[in-house]
Amino acid sequence: MTDNTVLAVDRLEATYTHTITALHGVSFSLARGEILALLGANGAGKTTVLKAVSNLLPAERGQITAGTIRFDGIDVTRTRPAALVRAGLVQVLEGRHCFRSLSVEENLISGGLGRSSSRTEIDGDLERIYALFPRLKDKRRTASGLTSGGEQQMTAIGRALMSRPRLLVLDEPSMGLAPIVVQDIFRTLRRLNREESLSILVAEQNSAIALTYADRAVILENGTDVLTGTAREIRARDDVKSFYLGQNNRVTPRSNPSSPALMA
Ligand SMILES: Nc1ncnc2c1ncn2[C@@H]1O[C@H](COP(=O)(O)OP(=O)(O)OP(=O)(O)O)[C@@H](O)[C@H]1O
Ligand SMILES: [Mg+2]
């Protein structure tokens, strides 16, 4: 592992209830400032990898049975989830998980509570998030449960940003959202990545959008990593989609699907 490595997953194996083997040996690493996409069909093991990375598997009756995970030199499997958040590893779980009866702003503030920050710092962070997601500023007093799916996803991401992560982990941020909203969210993630050197690990079934914005991708199949490469390489391979990605039919919002220069 080089100094530039933020996250190193090595030969990871995991089970649920000590009986169902979900991961059979997954290895990959994520460099500082990189966006890495974790791709794969239904049940390939994406969520299990992400939960393992935040040490959340025990809460799901899951177990890591072999392998190692290191975040900035920290042994993840020996570190409590809250301590990982304080160390800068923050996850946006699948399905958005906002507090529905709290306002958008209250949801955002809840993300910064672990940092015991001053009111001025919190206000500064809120303004930063409203600059990234202007729609949230308009809805700041609205109960999250009354906002759209896209706004809830933005709130969940904003809440994660309130703890000032160095590595942001997201599970299927595109799930159930309209293509234009998905594109908006990925553009914002790209901007954060570029402007603040935020490292990002994102699991997606929507490989088209993930490969548009990621630097590199790891493809999982049946709990094993079967292919790793730059997003550009993987985008260029037609066979990948039909072999490994369950041939999803979600369309890419790009106007010219063959253009590799779109991320600039
Ligand atoms: N809580 C659980 N208990 C038992 N088995 C589980 C549990 N969660 C996942 N699994 C199993 O582990 C394997 C990997 O599932 P996982 O959810 O990690 O895949 P995924 O790639 O995230 O899929 P999806 O695209 O549907 O979200 C699957 O066989 C799944 O059935
Ligand atoms: Mg999943």
PDB file of C-alpha atoms and ligand atoms in Angstrom, residues 14-17 19-23 39-51 57 60-62 94 171-172 175 203-205 220 222-223, ligand 1:
ATOM      1  CA  ALA A  14     -17.628 -12.317   4.195  1.00  0.00           C
ATOM      2  CA  THR A  15     -20.641 -14.336   5.265  1.00  0.00           C
ATOM      3  CA  TYR A  16     -24.084 -13.634   6.695  1.00  0.00           C
ATOM      4  CA  THR A  17     -25.246 -15.600   9.743  1.00  0.00           C
ATOM      5  CA  THR A  19     -23.790 -19.620   6.583  1.00  0.00           C
ATOM      6  CA  ILE A  20     -24.336 -17.556   3.425  1.00  0.00           C
ATOM      7  CA  THR A  21     -21.044 -16.644   1.752  1.00  0.00           C
ATOM      8  CA  ALA A  22     -21.449 -13.236   0.118  1.00  0.00           C
ATOM      9  CA  LEU A  23     -17.820 -12.375  -0.694  1.00  0.00           C
ATOM     10  CA  LEU A  39     -20.172  -2.328 -10.367  1.00  0.00           C
ATOM     11  CA  GLY A  40     -22.037  -5.597 -10.605  1.00  0.00           C
ATOM     12  CA  ALA A  41     -25.438  -7.174 -11.086  1.00  0.00           C
ATOM     13  CA  ASN A  42     -28.025  -7.826  -8.382  1.00  0.00           C
ATOM     14  CA  GLY A  43     -26.541  -9.729  -5.484  1.00  0.00           C
ATOM     15  CA  ALA A  44     -22.956  -9.465  -6.742  1.00  0.00           C
ATOM     16  CA  GLY A  45     -21.821  -8.224  -3.323  1.00  0.00           C
ATOM     17  CA  LYS A  46     -21.547  -4.448  -3.733  1.00  0.00           C
ATOM     18  CA  THR A  47     -23.492  -3.514  -0.598  1.00  0.00           C
ATOM     19  CA  THR A  48     -21.675  -6.175   1.415  1.00  0.00           C
ATOM     20  CA  VAL A  49     -18.318  -4.663   0.427  1.00  0.00           C
ATOM     21  CA  LEU A  50     -19.503  -1.166   1.361  1.00  0.00           C
ATOM     22  CA  LYS A  51     -20.896  -2.307   4.709  1.00  0.00           C
ATOM     23  CA  LEU A  57     -21.576  -5.930   8.756  1.00  0.00           C
ATOM     24  CA  GLU A  60     -26.477  -7.092   9.720  1.00  0.00           C
ATOM     25  CA  ARG A  61     -25.415 -10.383  11.262  1.00  0.00           C
ATOM     26  CA  GLY A  62     -22.584 -10.439   8.764  1.00  0.00           C
ATOM     27  CA  GLU A  94     -28.762   2.787   0.040  1.00  0.00           C
ATOM     28  CA  ASP A 171     -24.530   2.859  -2.189  1.00  0.00           C
ATOM     29  CA  GLU A 172     -26.605   3.222  -5.377  1.00  0.00           C
ATOM     30  CA  MET A 175     -31.651   4.241  -7.327  1.00  0.00           C
ATOM     31  CA  ALA A 203     -21.562   1.238  -5.802  1.00  0.00           C
ATOM     32  CA  GLU A 204     -23.920   1.325  -8.755  1.00  0.00           C
ATOM     33  CA  GLN A 205     -26.049  -0.993 -10.843  1.00  0.00           C
ATOM     34  CA  LEU A 220     -17.907  -7.797  -8.959  1.00  0.00           C
ATOM     35  CA  ASN A 222     -20.764 -13.561  -7.347  1.00  0.00           C
ATOM     36  CA  GLY A 223     -18.700 -12.024  -4.582  1.00  0.00           C
TER      37      GLY A 223
HETATM   38  N1  LIG B   1     -28.605  -9.367   5.475  1.00  0.00           N
HETATM   39  C1  LIG B   1     -28.357 -10.421   4.678  1.00  0.00           C
HETATM   40  N2  LIG B   1     -28.553 -11.683   5.115  1.00  0.00           N
HETATM   41  C2  LIG B   1     -28.270 -12.756   4.317  1.00  0.00           C
HETATM   42  N3  LIG B   1     -27.790 -12.670   3.061  1.00  0.00           N
HETATM   43  C3  LIG B   1     -27.574 -11.446   2.571  1.00  0.00           C
HETATM   44  C4  LIG B   1     -27.846 -10.250   3.339  1.00  0.00           C
HETATM   45  N4  LIG B   1     -27.539  -9.174   2.589  1.00  0.00           N
HETATM   46  C5  LIG B   1     -27.092  -9.676   1.402  1.00  0.00           C
HETATM   47  N5  LIG B   1     -27.109 -11.018   1.390  1.00  0.00           N
HETATM   48  C6  LIG B   1     -26.664 -11.903   0.284  1.00  0.00           C
HETATM   49  O1  LIG B   1     -25.306 -11.585  -0.013  1.00  0.00           O
HETATM   50  C7  LIG B   1     -25.090 -11.561  -1.418  1.00  0.00           C
HETATM   51  C8  LIG B   1     -24.567 -10.203  -1.831  1.00  0.00           C
HETATM   52  O2  LIG B   1     -25.594  -9.240  -1.633  1.00  0.00           O
HETATM   53  P1  LIG B   1     -25.365  -7.670  -1.733  1.00  0.00           P
HETATM   54  O3  LIG B   1     -26.555  -7.018  -1.149  1.00  0.00           O
HETATM   55  O4  LIG B   1     -24.046  -7.334  -1.169  1.00  0.00           O
HETATM   56  O5  LIG B   1     -25.320  -7.466  -3.309  1.00  0.00           O
HETATM   57  P2  LIG B   1     -25.468  -6.136  -4.183  1.00  0.00           P
HETATM   58  O6  LIG B   1     -24.419  -6.255  -5.236  1.00  0.00           O
HETATM   59  O7  LIG B   1     -25.443  -4.950  -3.312  1.00  0.00           O
HETATM   60  O8  LIG B   1     -26.886  -6.301  -4.868  1.00  0.00           O
HETATM   61  P3  LIG B   1     -27.979  -5.193  -5.298  1.00  0.00           P
HETATM   62  O9  LIG B   1     -27.509  -4.669  -6.628  1.00  0.00           O
HETATM   63  O10 LIG B   1     -29.232  -5.960  -5.412  1.00  0.00           O
HETATM   64  O11 LIG B   1     -28.010  -4.138  -4.249  1.00  0.00           O
HETATM   65  C9  LIG B   1     -26.418 -11.931  -2.064  1.00  0.00           C
HETATM   66  O12 LIG B   1     -26.396 -13.303  -2.324  1.00  0.00           O
HETATM   67  C10 LIG B   1     -27.424 -11.613  -0.984  1.00  0.00           C
HETATM   68  O13 LIG B   1     -28.545 -12.434  -1.106  1.00  0.00           O
END
